[in-house]
Amino acid sequence: MKNIHLIPKDWYELIKPHWSQQEQELWSDQIEKLICKTDITPSKHNIFKALENCSVDKTKVVILGQDPYPTLGHANGLAFSTEDFVKPFPKSLMNIFKELKRSIPNYEFPPTGNLSSWAEQGVLMLNTVLTTEIGQANAHRDQGWEDITFLLLQTLFERKEKLVGLFWGNQAQALIPKLNINGHLILKSSHPSPLSVYRGFDGCDHFNSCNEFLSKKGQTEIIWQT
């Protein structure tokens, strides 16, 4: 089947027992129609970068976003992250940095919007929808991506213990009732976009709350400074 091979092996093995052959074929056909287009973002080799950069075993924090930045060249496959050269930072990302600056002593705004160092520490930065059309946000919503991202999160939260989930915005939070969140820390706020940051994201203190939980559970805290 096309596209199945793009999913990193450890993540595919995680969801495979819960994903019938018929469902895989249907999903693959749906996604093929989306990613065969030339006007999508991120580029095809970065679509599953969030899973490639953060293995199942390494994952201890999940940041769930909406969909990739629609501006050409901005998205790098990690939710809210950008390619190194992107300036100025997208407004949602800048609001994330502002919250970090507000809540963490001595935090300094980073020189790049690339959040790969978070992924290296076990932060899975996954969008609910993994592609969109250049210049159009949410263009690929309800066209197949949610099936795979929900399955990934459902099986991850069932298999692992003591995860931290940061669910920003209504689209991300819609998945929470479908997940087994027993023993996990679930943090909710509005999306960090300029349209909704003032509805709860600003001042949410999620980054400190995340590290406090990890520390209490005997896990290494995340170094948020990039």
PDB file of C-alpha atoms in Angstrom:
ATOM      1  CA  MET A   1       0.000   0.000   0.000  1.00  0.00           C
ATOM      2  CA  LYS A   2       1.186   3.477  -0.793  1.00  0.00           C
ATOM      3  CA  ASN A   3       2.057   5.801   2.088  1.00  0.00           C
ATOM      4  CA  ILE A   4       2.072   3.129   4.801  1.00  0.00           C
ATOM      5  CA  HIS A   5       5.839   2.822   4.401  1.00  0.00           C
ATOM      6  CA  LEU A   6       6.189   6.531   5.225  1.00  0.00           C
ATOM      7  CA  ILE A   7       5.111   5.895   8.825  1.00  0.00           C
ATOM      8  CA  PRO A   8       8.188   5.096  10.970  1.00  0.00           C
ATOM      9  CA  LYS A   9       8.369   1.403  11.799  1.00  0.00           C
ATOM     10  CA  ASP A  10       8.018   1.679  15.577  1.00  0.00           C
ATOM     11  CA  TRP A  11       4.897   3.823  15.286  1.00  0.00           C
ATOM     12  CA  TYR A  12       3.409   1.556  12.637  1.00  0.00           C
ATOM     13  CA  GLU A  13       3.996  -1.488  14.843  1.00  0.00           C
ATOM     14  CA  LEU A  14       2.284   0.339  17.695  1.00  0.00           C
ATOM     15  CA  ILE A  15      -0.954   0.912  15.771  1.00  0.00           C
ATOM     16  CA  LYS A  16      -0.941  -2.103  13.446  1.00  0.00           C
ATOM     17  CA  PRO A  17      -2.899  -4.449  15.796  1.00  0.00           C
ATOM     18  CA  HIS A  18      -5.685  -1.862  15.952  1.00  0.00           C
ATOM     19  CA  TRP A  19      -5.754  -1.038  12.247  1.00  0.00           C
ATOM     20  CA  SER A  20      -7.457  -3.479   9.888  1.00  0.00           C
ATOM     21  CA  GLN A  21      -6.195  -4.108   6.387  1.00  0.00           C
ATOM     22  CA  GLN A  22      -9.333  -2.522   4.960  1.00  0.00           C
ATOM     23  CA  GLU A  23      -8.861   0.597   7.101  1.00  0.00           C
ATOM     24  CA  GLN A  24      -5.231   0.864   6.052  1.00  0.00           C
ATOM     25  CA  GLU A  25      -6.115   0.655   2.377  1.00  0.00           C
ATOM     26  CA  LEU A  26      -8.878   3.250   2.694  1.00  0.00           C
ATOM     27  CA  TRP A  27      -6.621   5.619   4.620  1.00  0.00           C
ATOM     28  CA  SER A  28      -3.759   5.172   2.161  1.00  0.00           C
ATOM     29  CA  ASP A  29      -6.017   5.992  -0.782  1.00  0.00           C
ATOM     30  CA  GLN A  30      -7.370   9.094   0.957  1.00  0.00           C
ATOM     31  CA  ILE A  31      -3.920  10.382   1.873  1.00  0.00           C
ATOM     32  CA  GLU A  32      -2.500   9.673  -1.571  1.00  0.00           C
ATOM     33  CA  LYS A  33      -4.999  12.117  -3.032  1.00  0.00           C
ATOM     34  CA  LEU A  34      -3.713  14.797  -0.668  1.00  0.00           C
ATOM     35  CA  ILE A  35       0.048  14.360  -0.798  1.00  0.00           C
ATOM     36  CA  CYS A  36       0.329  13.793  -4.544  1.00  0.00           C
ATOM     37  CA  LYS A  37      -0.484  17.470  -4.987  1.00  0.00           C
ATOM     38  CA  THR A  38       2.384  19.859  -5.597  1.00  0.00           C
ATOM     39  CA  ASP A  39       0.992  22.702  -3.494  1.00  0.00           C
ATOM     40  CA  ILE A  40       1.095  21.086  -0.048  1.00  0.00           C
ATOM     41  CA  THR A  41       3.122  21.838   3.037  1.00  0.00           C
ATOM     42  CA  PRO A  42       5.254  20.494   4.630  1.00  0.00           C
ATOM     43  CA  SER A  43       7.224  18.769   1.909  1.00  0.00           C
ATOM     44  CA  LYS A  44       6.525  15.066   1.505  1.00  0.00           C
ATOM     45  CA  HIS A  45       9.745  13.956   3.210  1.00  0.00           C
ATOM     46  CA  ASN A  46       8.785  15.962   6.320  1.00  0.00           C
ATOM     47  CA  ILE A  47       5.167  14.844   6.707  1.00  0.00           C
ATOM     48  CA  PHE A  48       5.996  12.269   9.402  1.00  0.00           C
ATOM     49  CA  LYS A  49       8.990  14.137  10.831  1.00  0.00           C
ATOM     50  CA  ALA A  50       7.316  14.390  14.250  1.00  0.00           C
ATOM     51  CA  LEU A  51       7.276  10.587  14.493  1.00  0.00           C
ATOM     52  CA  GLU A  52      10.747  10.201  13.013  1.00  0.00           C
ATOM     53  CA  ASN A  53      12.296  12.613  15.519  1.00  0.00           C
ATOM     54  CA  CYS A  54      10.544  11.198  18.581  1.00  0.00           C
ATOM     55  CA  SER A  55      10.303   7.429  18.885  1.00  0.00           C
ATOM     56  CA  VAL A  56       7.545   5.605  20.749  1.00  0.00           C
ATOM     57  CA  ASP A  57       9.940   4.587  23.526  1.00  0.00           C
ATOM     58  CA  LYS A  58      11.323   8.116  23.916  1.00  0.00           C
ATOM     59  CA  THR A  59       7.980   9.940  24.007  1.00  0.00           C
ATOM     60  CA  LYS A  60       6.971  11.352  27.396  1.00  0.00           C
ATOM     61  CA  VAL A  61       5.249  14.601  26.384  1.00  0.00           C
ATOM     62  CA  VAL A  62       2.725  15.198  23.607  1.00  0.00           C
ATOM     63  CA  ILE A  63       2.031  18.662  22.202  1.00  0.00           C
ATOM     64  CA  LEU A  64      -0.949  18.437  19.878  1.00  0.00           C
ATOM     65  CA  GLY A  65      -1.476  21.196  17.353  1.00  0.00           C
ATOM     66  CA  GLN A  66      -3.935  21.805  14.549  1.00  0.00           C
ATOM     67  CA  ASP A  67      -2.251  21.656  11.130  1.00  0.00           C
ATOM     68  CA  PRO A  68       1.011  22.890   9.554  1.00  0.00           C
ATOM     69  CA  TYR A  69       1.815  26.519   8.866  1.00  0.00           C
ATOM     70  CA  PRO A  70       0.350  27.246   5.416  1.00  0.00           C
ATOM     71  CA  THR A  71       3.133  29.645   4.404  1.00  0.00           C
ATOM     72  CA  LEU A  72       5.526  28.076   1.908  1.00  0.00           C
ATOM     73  CA  GLY A  73       8.758  26.942   3.572  1.00  0.00           C
ATOM     74  CA  HIS A  74       7.649  27.495   7.168  1.00  0.00           C
ATOM     75  CA  ALA A  75       6.501  24.045   8.331  1.00  0.00           C
ATOM     76  CA  ASN A  76       9.123  21.390   9.076  1.00  0.00           C
ATOM     77  CA  GLY A  77       6.843  18.533  10.165  1.00  0.00           C
ATOM     78  CA  LEU A  78       6.839  19.285  13.902  1.00  0.00           C
ATOM     79  CA  ALA A  79       3.785  21.060  15.298  1.00  0.00           C
ATOM     80  CA  PHE A  80       4.464  24.788  15.827  1.00  0.00           C
ATOM     81  CA  SER A  81       8.090  24.389  14.706  1.00  0.00           C
ATOM     82  CA  THR A  82       9.674  26.074  11.683  1.00  0.00           C
ATOM     83  CA  GLU A  83      12.678  25.690   9.457  1.00  0.00           C
ATOM     84  CA  ASP A  84      15.809  27.408  10.790  1.00  0.00           C
ATOM     85  CA  PHE A  85      15.734  30.308   8.352  1.00  0.00           C
ATOM     86  CA  VAL A  86      12.151  31.461   9.017  1.00  0.00           C
ATOM     87  CA  LYS A  87      11.956  35.053  10.261  1.00  0.00           C
ATOM     88  CA  PRO A  88       9.922  36.617  11.670  1.00  0.00           C
ATOM     89  CA  PHE A  89       8.503  33.746  13.690  1.00  0.00           C
ATOM     90  CA  PRO A  90       4.885  32.760  13.004  1.00  0.00           C
ATOM     91  CA  LYS A  91       2.618  34.518  15.481  1.00  0.00           C
ATOM     92  CA  SER A  92       1.505  31.294  17.209  1.00  0.00           C
ATOM     93  CA  LEU A  93       5.112  30.303  17.797  1.00  0.00           C
ATOM     94  CA  MET A  94       5.979  33.779  19.043  1.00  0.00           C
ATOM     95  CA  ASN A  95       3.157  33.506  21.585  1.00  0.00           C
ATOM     96  CA  ILE A  96       4.610  30.179  22.748  1.00  0.00           C
ATOM     97  CA  PHE A  97       7.993  31.848  23.251  1.00  0.00           C
ATOM     98  CA  LYS A  98       6.314  34.720  25.117  1.00  0.00           C
ATOM     99  CA  GLU A  99       4.659  32.249  27.497  1.00  0.00           C
ATOM    100  CA  LEU A 100       8.015  30.564  28.059  1.00  0.00           C
ATOM    101  CA  LYS A 101       9.591  33.945  28.761  1.00  0.00           C
ATOM    102  CA  ARG A 102       6.795  34.815  31.194  1.00  0.00           C
ATOM    103  CA  SER A 103       6.934  31.565  33.124  1.00  0.00           C
ATOM    104  CA  ILE A 104      10.592  30.498  33.156  1.00  0.00           C
ATOM    105  CA  PRO A 105      13.287  32.632  34.806  1.00  0.00           C
ATOM    106  CA  ASN A 106      16.216  33.523  32.518  1.00  0.00           C
ATOM    107  CA  TYR A 107      14.476  32.189  29.400  1.00  0.00           C
ATOM    108  CA  GLU A 108      15.758  33.919  26.274  1.00  0.00           C
ATOM    109  CA  PHE A 109      14.003  34.157  22.942  1.00  0.00           C
ATOM    110  CA  PRO A 110      15.776  31.666  20.656  1.00  0.00           C
ATOM    111  CA  PRO A 111      17.511  32.530  17.383  1.00  0.00           C
ATOM    112  CA  THR A 112      15.460  29.965  15.463  1.00  0.00           C
ATOM    113  CA  GLY A 113      11.927  28.603  15.501  1.00  0.00           C
ATOM    114  CA  ASN A 114      13.167  25.045  15.010  1.00  0.00           C
ATOM    115  CA  LEU A 115      11.960  23.005  18.005  1.00  0.00           C
ATOM    116  CA  SER A 116      13.814  19.798  17.130  1.00  0.00           C
ATOM    117  CA  SER A 117      15.663  19.884  20.451  1.00  0.00           C
ATOM    118  CA  TRP A 118      12.339  19.330  22.219  1.00  0.00           C
ATOM    119  CA  ALA A 119      11.680  16.242  20.094  1.00  0.00           C
ATOM    120  CA  GLU A 120      15.138  14.907  20.963  1.00  0.00           C
ATOM    121  CA  GLN A 121      14.126  15.042  24.631  1.00  0.00           C
ATOM    122  CA  GLY A 122      10.899  13.101  24.128  1.00  0.00           C
ATOM    123  CA  VAL A 123       8.365  15.757  23.145  1.00  0.00           C
ATOM    124  CA  LEU A 124       6.100  14.495  20.358  1.00  0.00           C
ATOM    125  CA  MET A 125       4.945  17.602  18.484  1.00  0.00           C
ATOM    126  CA  LEU A 126       2.106  16.239  16.411  1.00  0.00           C
ATOM    127  CA  ASN A 127      -0.505  18.078  14.398  1.00  0.00           C
ATOM    128  CA  THR A 128      -4.041  16.689  14.220  1.00  0.00           C
ATOM    129  CA  VAL A 129      -3.821  17.125  10.436  1.00  0.00           C
ATOM    130  CA  LEU A 130      -0.357  16.562   8.969  1.00  0.00           C
ATOM    131  CA  THR A 131      -0.618  18.525   5.715  1.00  0.00           C
ATOM    132  CA  THR A 132      -2.376  21.530   4.270  1.00  0.00           C
ATOM    133  CA  GLU A 133      -2.389  23.481   1.042  1.00  0.00           C
ATOM    134  CA  ILE A 134       0.054  26.327   0.672  1.00  0.00           C
ATOM    135  CA  GLY A 135      -1.700  29.547   1.581  1.00  0.00           C
ATOM    136  CA  GLN A 136      -4.752  27.893   3.129  1.00  0.00           C
ATOM    137  CA  ALA A 137      -4.984  26.774   6.756  1.00  0.00           C
ATOM    138  CA  ASN A 138      -7.022  23.650   7.573  1.00  0.00           C
ATOM    139  CA  ALA A 139      -7.443  22.770   3.900  1.00  0.00           C
ATOM    140  CA  HIS A 140      -6.993  19.050   4.633  1.00  0.00           C
ATOM    141  CA  ARG A 141      -9.235  18.824   7.670  1.00  0.00           C
ATOM    142  CA  ASP A 142     -11.663  15.867   7.727  1.00  0.00           C
ATOM    143  CA  GLN A 143      -9.983  14.190   4.758  1.00  0.00           C
ATOM    144  CA  GLY A 144      -8.275  11.263   6.457  1.00  0.00           C
ATOM    145  CA  TRP A 145      -5.472  12.564   8.652  1.00  0.00           C
ATOM    146  CA  GLU A 146      -7.522  12.572  11.853  1.00  0.00           C
ATOM    147  CA  ASP A 147      -8.000   8.795  11.564  1.00  0.00           C
ATOM    148  CA  ILE A 148      -4.281   8.124  11.850  1.00  0.00           C
ATOM    149  CA  THR A 149      -3.428  10.815  14.399  1.00  0.00           C
ATOM    150  CA  PHE A 150      -6.230   9.666  16.693  1.00  0.00           C
ATOM    151  CA  LEU A 151      -5.088   6.047  16.390  1.00  0.00           C
ATOM    152  CA  LEU A 152      -1.494   7.059  17.156  1.00  0.00           C
ATOM    153  CA  LEU A 153      -2.515   8.957  20.276  1.00  0.00           C
ATOM    154  CA  GLN A 154      -5.053   6.388  21.433  1.00  0.00           C
ATOM    155  CA  THR A 155      -2.559   3.533  21.326  1.00  0.00           C
ATOM    156  CA  LEU A 156       0.264   5.676  22.745  1.00  0.00           C
ATOM    157  CA  PHE A 157      -1.772   6.708  25.807  1.00  0.00           C
ATOM    158  CA  GLU A 158      -2.893   3.110  26.340  1.00  0.00           C
ATOM    159  CA  ARG A 159       0.584   1.635  26.074  1.00  0.00           C
ATOM    160  CA  LYS A 160       2.614   4.161  28.022  1.00  0.00           C
ATOM    161  CA  GLU A 161       2.364   5.495  31.562  1.00  0.00           C
ATOM    162  CA  LYS A 162       2.836   8.979  33.011  1.00  0.00           C
ATOM    163  CA  LEU A 163       2.604  10.948  29.785  1.00  0.00           C
ATOM    164  CA  VAL A 164       1.996  14.681  29.698  1.00  0.00           C
ATOM    165  CA  GLY A 165      -0.453  15.891  27.069  1.00  0.00           C
ATOM    166  CA  LEU A 166      -0.576  19.562  26.086  1.00  0.00           C
ATOM    167  CA  PHE A 167      -3.781  20.089  24.129  1.00  0.00           C
ATOM    168  CA  TRP A 168      -4.011  23.598  22.730  1.00  0.00           C
ATOM    169  CA  GLY A 169      -7.236  24.658  21.034  1.00  0.00           C
ATOM    170  CA  ASN A 170     -10.637  23.076  20.434  1.00  0.00           C
ATOM    171  CA  GLN A 171      -9.487  20.891  17.558  1.00  0.00           C
ATOM    172  CA  ALA A 172      -6.852  19.212  19.721  1.00  0.00           C
ATOM    173  CA  GLN A 173      -9.082  18.949  22.781  1.00  0.00           C
ATOM    174  CA  ALA A 174     -11.811  17.202  20.809  1.00  0.00           C
ATOM    175  CA  LEU A 175      -9.684  14.036  21.014  1.00  0.00           C
ATOM    176  CA  ILE A 176      -9.393  13.981  24.801  1.00  0.00           C
ATOM    177  CA  PRO A 177     -12.716  12.208  25.547  1.00  0.00           C
ATOM    178  CA  LYS A 178     -11.628   9.394  23.228  1.00  0.00           C
ATOM    179  CA  LEU A 179      -8.318   8.781  25.011  1.00  0.00           C
ATOM    180  CA  ASN A 180      -7.473   6.717  28.079  1.00  0.00           C
ATOM    181  CA  ILE A 181      -6.017   9.490  30.228  1.00  0.00           C
ATOM    182  CA  ASN A 182      -5.806   7.588  33.524  1.00  0.00           C
ATOM    183  CA  GLY A 183      -2.431   8.240  35.135  1.00  0.00           C
ATOM    184  CA  HIS A 184      -1.485  10.869  32.579  1.00  0.00           C
ATOM    185  CA  LEU A 185      -1.380  14.638  33.023  1.00  0.00           C
ATOM    186  CA  ILE A 186      -3.637  16.445  30.560  1.00  0.00           C
ATOM    187  CA  LEU A 187      -3.155  20.197  30.221  1.00  0.00           C
ATOM    188  CA  LYS A 188      -5.681  22.219  28.218  1.00  0.00           C
ATOM    189  CA  SER A 189      -5.758  25.796  27.022  1.00  0.00           C
ATOM    190  CA  SER A 190      -6.791  27.895  24.079  1.00  0.00           C
ATOM    191  CA  HIS A 191      -4.667  27.788  20.934  1.00  0.00           C
ATOM    192  CA  PRO A 192      -1.647  30.143  20.953  1.00  0.00           C
ATOM    193  CA  SER A 193      -2.800  31.873  17.771  1.00  0.00           C
ATOM    194  CA  PRO A 194      -3.389  35.641  17.983  1.00  0.00           C
ATOM    195  CA  LEU A 195      -7.134  35.032  17.698  1.00  0.00           C
ATOM    196  CA  SER A 196      -7.351  32.939  20.858  1.00  0.00           C
ATOM    197  CA  VAL A 197      -4.136  33.274  22.896  1.00  0.00           C
ATOM    198  CA  TYR A 198      -5.878  35.602  25.367  1.00  0.00           C
ATOM    199  CA  ARG A 199      -8.565  32.991  26.091  1.00  0.00           C
ATOM    200  CA  GLY A 200      -6.314  30.879  28.275  1.00  0.00           C
ATOM    201  CA  PHE A 201      -2.973  30.142  26.673  1.00  0.00           C
ATOM    202  CA  ASP A 202      -1.400  33.350  27.897  1.00  0.00           C
ATOM    203  CA  GLY A 203      -0.470  32.593  31.506  1.00  0.00           C
ATOM    204  CA  CYS A 204      -1.328  28.862  31.346  1.00  0.00           C
ATOM    205  CA  ASP A 205       2.067  27.864  32.825  1.00  0.00           C
ATOM    206  CA  HIS A 206       1.963  24.540  30.982  1.00  0.00           C
ATOM    207  CA  PHE A 207       5.720  24.262  30.599  1.00  0.00           C
ATOM    208  CA  ASN A 208       6.343  24.432  34.346  1.00  0.00           C
ATOM    209  CA  SER A 209       3.397  22.148  35.107  1.00  0.00           C
ATOM    210  CA  CYS A 210       4.766  19.604  32.645  1.00  0.00           C
ATOM    211  CA  ASN A 211       8.199  19.551  34.254  1.00  0.00           C
ATOM    212  CA  GLU A 212       6.785  19.380  37.773  1.00  0.00           C
ATOM    213  CA  PHE A 213       4.813  16.267  36.804  1.00  0.00           C
ATOM    214  CA  LEU A 214       7.797  14.639  35.094  1.00  0.00           C
ATOM    215  CA  SER A 215       9.995  15.330  38.112  1.00  0.00           C
ATOM    216  CA  LYS A 216       7.466  13.845  40.534  1.00  0.00           C
ATOM    217  CA  LYS A 217       7.272  10.732  38.370  1.00  0.00           C
ATOM    218  CA  GLY A 218      11.057  10.325  38.329  1.00  0.00           C
ATOM    219  CA  GLN A 219      11.557  11.450  34.750  1.00  0.00           C
ATOM    220  CA  THR A 220      13.970  13.999  33.341  1.00  0.00           C
ATOM    221  CA  GLU A 221      12.508  17.452  32.903  1.00  0.00           C
ATOM    222  CA  ILE A 222      12.361  19.069  29.472  1.00  0.00           C
ATOM    223  CA  ILE A 223      14.848  21.831  28.733  1.00  0.00           C
ATOM    224  CA  TRP A 224      12.585  24.282  26.930  1.00  0.00           C
ATOM    225  CA  GLN A 225      15.345  26.676  25.976  1.00  0.00           C
ATOM    226  CA  THR A 226      16.252  25.936  22.365  1.00  0.00           C
TER     227      THR A 226
END
